[in-house]
Every structure is written in structure tokens, then in C-alpha cells.
mmCIF file of C-alpha atoms in Angstrom:
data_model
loop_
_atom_site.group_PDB
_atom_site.id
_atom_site.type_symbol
_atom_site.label_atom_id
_atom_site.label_comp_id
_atom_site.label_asym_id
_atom_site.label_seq_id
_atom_site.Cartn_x
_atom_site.Cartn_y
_atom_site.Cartn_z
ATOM 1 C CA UNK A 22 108.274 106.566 107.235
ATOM 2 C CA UNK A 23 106.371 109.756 108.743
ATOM 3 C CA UNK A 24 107.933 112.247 110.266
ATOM 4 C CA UNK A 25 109.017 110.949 113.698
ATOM 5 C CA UNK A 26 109.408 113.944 115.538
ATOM 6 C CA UNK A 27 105.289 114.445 116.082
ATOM 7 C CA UNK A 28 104.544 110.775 117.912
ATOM 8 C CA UNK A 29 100.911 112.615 118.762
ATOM 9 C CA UNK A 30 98.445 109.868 116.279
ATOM 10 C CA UNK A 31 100.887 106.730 117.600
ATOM 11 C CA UNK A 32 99.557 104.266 119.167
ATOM 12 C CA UNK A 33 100.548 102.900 122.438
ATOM 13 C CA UNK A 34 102.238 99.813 121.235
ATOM 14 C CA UNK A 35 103.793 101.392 118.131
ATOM 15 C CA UNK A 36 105.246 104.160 121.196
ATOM 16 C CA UNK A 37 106.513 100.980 122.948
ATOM 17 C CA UNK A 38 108.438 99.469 120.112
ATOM 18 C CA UNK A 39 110.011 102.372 118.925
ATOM 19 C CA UNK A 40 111.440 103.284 122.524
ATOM 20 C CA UNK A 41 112.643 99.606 122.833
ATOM 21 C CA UNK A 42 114.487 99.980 118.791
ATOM 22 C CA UNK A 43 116.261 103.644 120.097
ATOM 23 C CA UNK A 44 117.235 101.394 123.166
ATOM 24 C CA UNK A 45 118.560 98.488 120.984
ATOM 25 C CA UNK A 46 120.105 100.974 119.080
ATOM 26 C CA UNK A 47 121.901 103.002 121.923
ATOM 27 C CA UNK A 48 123.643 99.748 123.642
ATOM 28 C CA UNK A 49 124.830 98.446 119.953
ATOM 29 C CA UNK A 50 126.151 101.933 120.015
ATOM 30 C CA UNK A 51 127.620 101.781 123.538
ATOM 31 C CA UNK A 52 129.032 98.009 123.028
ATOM 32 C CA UNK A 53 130.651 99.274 120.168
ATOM 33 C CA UNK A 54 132.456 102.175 121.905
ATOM 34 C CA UNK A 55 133.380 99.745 124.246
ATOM 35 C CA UNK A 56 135.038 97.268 121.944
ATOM 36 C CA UNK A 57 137.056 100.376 120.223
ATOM 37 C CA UNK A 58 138.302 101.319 123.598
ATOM 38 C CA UNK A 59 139.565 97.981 124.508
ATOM 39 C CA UNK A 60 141.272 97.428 121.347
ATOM 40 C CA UNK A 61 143.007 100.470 121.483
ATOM 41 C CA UNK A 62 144.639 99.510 124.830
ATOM 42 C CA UNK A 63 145.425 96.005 123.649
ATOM 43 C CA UNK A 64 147.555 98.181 120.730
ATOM 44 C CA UNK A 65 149.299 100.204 123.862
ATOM 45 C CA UNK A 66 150.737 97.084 125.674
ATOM 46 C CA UNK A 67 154.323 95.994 124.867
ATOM 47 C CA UNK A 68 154.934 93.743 122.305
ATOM 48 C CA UNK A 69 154.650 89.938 122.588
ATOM 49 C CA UNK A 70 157.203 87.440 121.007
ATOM 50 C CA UNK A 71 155.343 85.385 118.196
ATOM 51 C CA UNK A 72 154.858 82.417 120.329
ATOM 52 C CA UNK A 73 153.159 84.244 122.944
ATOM 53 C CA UNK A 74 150.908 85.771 120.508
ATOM 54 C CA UNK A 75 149.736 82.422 118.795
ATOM 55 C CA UNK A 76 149.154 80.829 122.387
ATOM 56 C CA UNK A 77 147.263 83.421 123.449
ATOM 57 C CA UNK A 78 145.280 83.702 119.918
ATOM 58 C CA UNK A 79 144.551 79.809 120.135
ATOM 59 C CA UNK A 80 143.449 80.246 124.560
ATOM 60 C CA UNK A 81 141.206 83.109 123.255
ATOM 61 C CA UNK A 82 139.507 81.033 120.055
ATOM 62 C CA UNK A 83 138.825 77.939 122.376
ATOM 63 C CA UNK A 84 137.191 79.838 125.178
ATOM 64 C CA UNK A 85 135.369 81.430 122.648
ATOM 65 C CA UNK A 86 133.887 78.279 120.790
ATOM 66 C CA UNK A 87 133.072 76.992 125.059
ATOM 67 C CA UNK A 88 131.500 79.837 125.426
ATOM 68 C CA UNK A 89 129.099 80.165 122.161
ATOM 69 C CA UNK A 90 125.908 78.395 122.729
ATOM 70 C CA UNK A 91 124.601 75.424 119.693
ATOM 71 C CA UNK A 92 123.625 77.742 116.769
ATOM 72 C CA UNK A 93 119.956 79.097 116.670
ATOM 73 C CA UNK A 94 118.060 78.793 113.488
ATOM 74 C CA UNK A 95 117.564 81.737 111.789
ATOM 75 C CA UNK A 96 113.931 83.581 112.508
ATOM 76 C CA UNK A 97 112.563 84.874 109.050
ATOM 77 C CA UNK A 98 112.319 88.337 108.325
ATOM 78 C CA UNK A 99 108.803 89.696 107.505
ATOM 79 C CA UNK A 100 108.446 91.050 103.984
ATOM 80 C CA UNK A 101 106.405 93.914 103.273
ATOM 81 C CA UNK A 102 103.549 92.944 101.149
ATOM 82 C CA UNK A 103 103.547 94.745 97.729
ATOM 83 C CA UNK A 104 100.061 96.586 97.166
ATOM 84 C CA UNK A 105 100.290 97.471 93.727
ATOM 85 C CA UNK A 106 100.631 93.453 92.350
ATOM 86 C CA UNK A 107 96.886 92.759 93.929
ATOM 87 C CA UNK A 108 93.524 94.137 93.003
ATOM 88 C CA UNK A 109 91.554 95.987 94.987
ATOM 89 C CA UNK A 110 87.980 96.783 96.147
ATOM 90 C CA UNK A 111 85.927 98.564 98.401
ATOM 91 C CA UNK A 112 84.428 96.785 101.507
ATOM 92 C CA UNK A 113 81.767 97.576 104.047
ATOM 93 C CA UNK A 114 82.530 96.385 107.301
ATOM 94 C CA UNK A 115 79.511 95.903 109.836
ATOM 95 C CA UNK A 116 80.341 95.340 113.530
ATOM 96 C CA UNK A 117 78.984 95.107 117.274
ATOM 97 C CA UNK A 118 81.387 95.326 120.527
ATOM 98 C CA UNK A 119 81.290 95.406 124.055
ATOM 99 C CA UNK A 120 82.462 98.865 125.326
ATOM 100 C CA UNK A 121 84.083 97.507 128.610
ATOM 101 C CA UNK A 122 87.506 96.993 127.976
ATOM 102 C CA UNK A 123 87.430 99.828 125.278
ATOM 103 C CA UNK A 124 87.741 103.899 125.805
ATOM 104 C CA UNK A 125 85.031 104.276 123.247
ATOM 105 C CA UNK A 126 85.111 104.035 119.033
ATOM 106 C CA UNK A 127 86.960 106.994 117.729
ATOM 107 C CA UNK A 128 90.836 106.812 118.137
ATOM 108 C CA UNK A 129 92.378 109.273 120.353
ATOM 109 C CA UNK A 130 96.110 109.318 120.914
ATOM 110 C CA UNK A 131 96.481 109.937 124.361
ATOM 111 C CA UNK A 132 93.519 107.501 125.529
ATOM 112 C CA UNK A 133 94.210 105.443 128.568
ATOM 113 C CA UNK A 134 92.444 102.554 126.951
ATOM 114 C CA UNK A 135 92.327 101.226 123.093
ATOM 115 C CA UNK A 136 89.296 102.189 121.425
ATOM 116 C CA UNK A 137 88.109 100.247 118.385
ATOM 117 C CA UNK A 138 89.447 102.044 115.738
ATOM 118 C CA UNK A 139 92.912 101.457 117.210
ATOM 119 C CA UNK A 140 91.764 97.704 117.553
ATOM 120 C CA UNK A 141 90.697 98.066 114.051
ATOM 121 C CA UNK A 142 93.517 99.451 112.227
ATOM 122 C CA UNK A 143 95.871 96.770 113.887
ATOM 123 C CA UNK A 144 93.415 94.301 112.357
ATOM 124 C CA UNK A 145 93.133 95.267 109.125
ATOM 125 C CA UNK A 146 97.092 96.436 108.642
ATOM 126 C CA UNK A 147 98.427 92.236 109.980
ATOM 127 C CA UNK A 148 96.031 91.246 107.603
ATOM 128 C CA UNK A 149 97.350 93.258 104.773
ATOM 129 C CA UNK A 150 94.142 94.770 104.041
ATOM 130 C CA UNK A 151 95.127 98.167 104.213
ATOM 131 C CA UNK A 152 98.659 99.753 103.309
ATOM 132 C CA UNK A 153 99.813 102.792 105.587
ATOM 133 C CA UNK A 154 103.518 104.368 105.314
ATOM 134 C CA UNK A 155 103.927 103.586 109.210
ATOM 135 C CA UNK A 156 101.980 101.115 110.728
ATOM 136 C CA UNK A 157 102.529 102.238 114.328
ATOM 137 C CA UNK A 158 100.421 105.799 113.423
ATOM 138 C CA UNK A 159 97.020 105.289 113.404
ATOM 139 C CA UNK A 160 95.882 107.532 110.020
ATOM 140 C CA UNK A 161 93.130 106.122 107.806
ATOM 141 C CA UNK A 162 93.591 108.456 104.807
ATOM 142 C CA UNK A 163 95.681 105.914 103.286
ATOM 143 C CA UNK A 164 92.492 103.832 102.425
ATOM 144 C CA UNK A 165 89.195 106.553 102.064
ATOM 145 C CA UNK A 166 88.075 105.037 105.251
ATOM 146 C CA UNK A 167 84.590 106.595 106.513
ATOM 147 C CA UNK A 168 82.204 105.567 109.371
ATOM 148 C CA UNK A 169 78.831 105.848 110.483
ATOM 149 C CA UNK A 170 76.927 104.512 113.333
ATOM 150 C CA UNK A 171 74.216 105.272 115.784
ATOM 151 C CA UNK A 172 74.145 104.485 119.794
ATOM 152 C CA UNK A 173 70.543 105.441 121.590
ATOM 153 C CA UNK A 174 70.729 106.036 124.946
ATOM 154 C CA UNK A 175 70.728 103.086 127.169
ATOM 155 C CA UNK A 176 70.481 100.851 124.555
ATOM 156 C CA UNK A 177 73.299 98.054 124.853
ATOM 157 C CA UNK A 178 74.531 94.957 122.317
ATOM 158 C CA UNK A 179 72.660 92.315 124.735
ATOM 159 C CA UNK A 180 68.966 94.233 123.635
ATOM 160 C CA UNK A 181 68.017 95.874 126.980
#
């Protein structure tokens, strides 16, 4: 993965999901620390006869299989996609858009809006087209990606 320090050519969604991961990560981390702590004062209470303990050992595994919900099948895991076992070839790509819901072509990371490369690069990366280290940073050097266009003024996609 790039280096994660520099978040500066992310784009917003890839920003999104990584914040959500460190927070997944962080109460894992704090559930965890929580479990040690009660474990340890379970081991600092007086010791229980035998008995006791296998009553309390069958209350706890009962309550436990009340409390699970039915079993959820299994999502699967996405596989990365292995470029080197495919062939590949050089495409032109030829397109038109309307610029309203857009902050123009060229990516810039701190945009307010998606522009079209964004849009772009999260097309051609779901459909395995192209193969970047990190998906979330939006760098086309991976793939010798060039453009070209040409907007006149007040000329628009309906013809005006």
C-alpha cells in the first residue's frame, strides 16, 4: 500500500473508509482491553467449590446460546484480481458528460465535488481494468494514462 501518512491524492470515499477501518480497529482494540480487565478480576475473587463452578459454567453457556442470534451465512471475501495471468492492450476511451453535478474533469484532492477523473478511476479500477497499489488514491501512472480534449466557450453537450 502507499505511504499512508500523505492522504493529499485520496479520494473522498477512500478518506471515508479508511477513518471508519482505524475506528473498527480502535473499539476491537478497546473491547479487547475490556475483556482482559474483566478476566483479571474474575481471577481475584475467592475461590468457588467445584459444584459452584460447573453451575455457573453451564448458567453462563445457556444464556449464551439464548442470546446468539440463527447463524449468518458467510459474505465472500473479494479477491484481488491477478494482472499478470491476462493480456493486455491499450484503449482509447471517448466520452461526453454533463458538468452539473461534477467540479470539472481534472482530479483535485480537496474538491468539494467529484470530477470525472475521480468518477473515472473508480470505474475503470471495479472493473479491473486498471491495477493501482491503493485503490482509494487517485494516481494514473500505474497505467500510462494521457488525456486530451477541447471545450469552446459556451459550447455545451446539448449543441447550443
Amino acid at each position: 500500500m502507499s505511504d499512508q501518512g500523505t492522504y493529499n491524492n485520496w479520494t473522498k470515499a477512500g478518506l471515508i473508509q479508511r477513518v471508519k477501518e482505524l475506528e473498527k480497529q480502535l473499539k476491537a482494540s478497546s473491547s479487547s482491553h475490556e475483556a482482559i480487565s474483566t478476566t483479571a478480576s474474575d481471577q481475584q475473587q475467592p475461590a468457588k467449590s467445584e459444584h459452584e463452578h460447573e453451575q455457573q459454567q453451564k448458567q453462563d453457556d445457556q444464556s449464551e446460546t439464548a442470546q446468539q442470534p440463527a447463524k449468518k451465512p458467510k459474505s465472500k471475501t473479494k479477491k484481488k484480481m491477478d494482472p499478470s495471468k491476462y493480456a493486455t492492450r491499450y484503449i482509447a476511451l471517448k466520452l461526453a458528460y454533463l458538468g452539473k453535478n461534477f467540479g470539472g474533469f481534472e482530479f483535485q484532492a480537496m474538491g468539494n465535488q467529484p470530477s470525472i477523473e475521480e468518477e473515472l478511476w473508480n470505474a475503470l479500477t471495479k472493473a479491473c481494468l486498471i491495477f493501482p497499489e491503493d485503490e482509494r488514491v487517485v494516481d494514473f501512472e500505474c497505467c500510462e494514462y494521457s488525456k486530451c480534449g477541447r471545450t469552446d466557450r459556451g459550447v455545451s453537450a446539448f449543441g447550443q
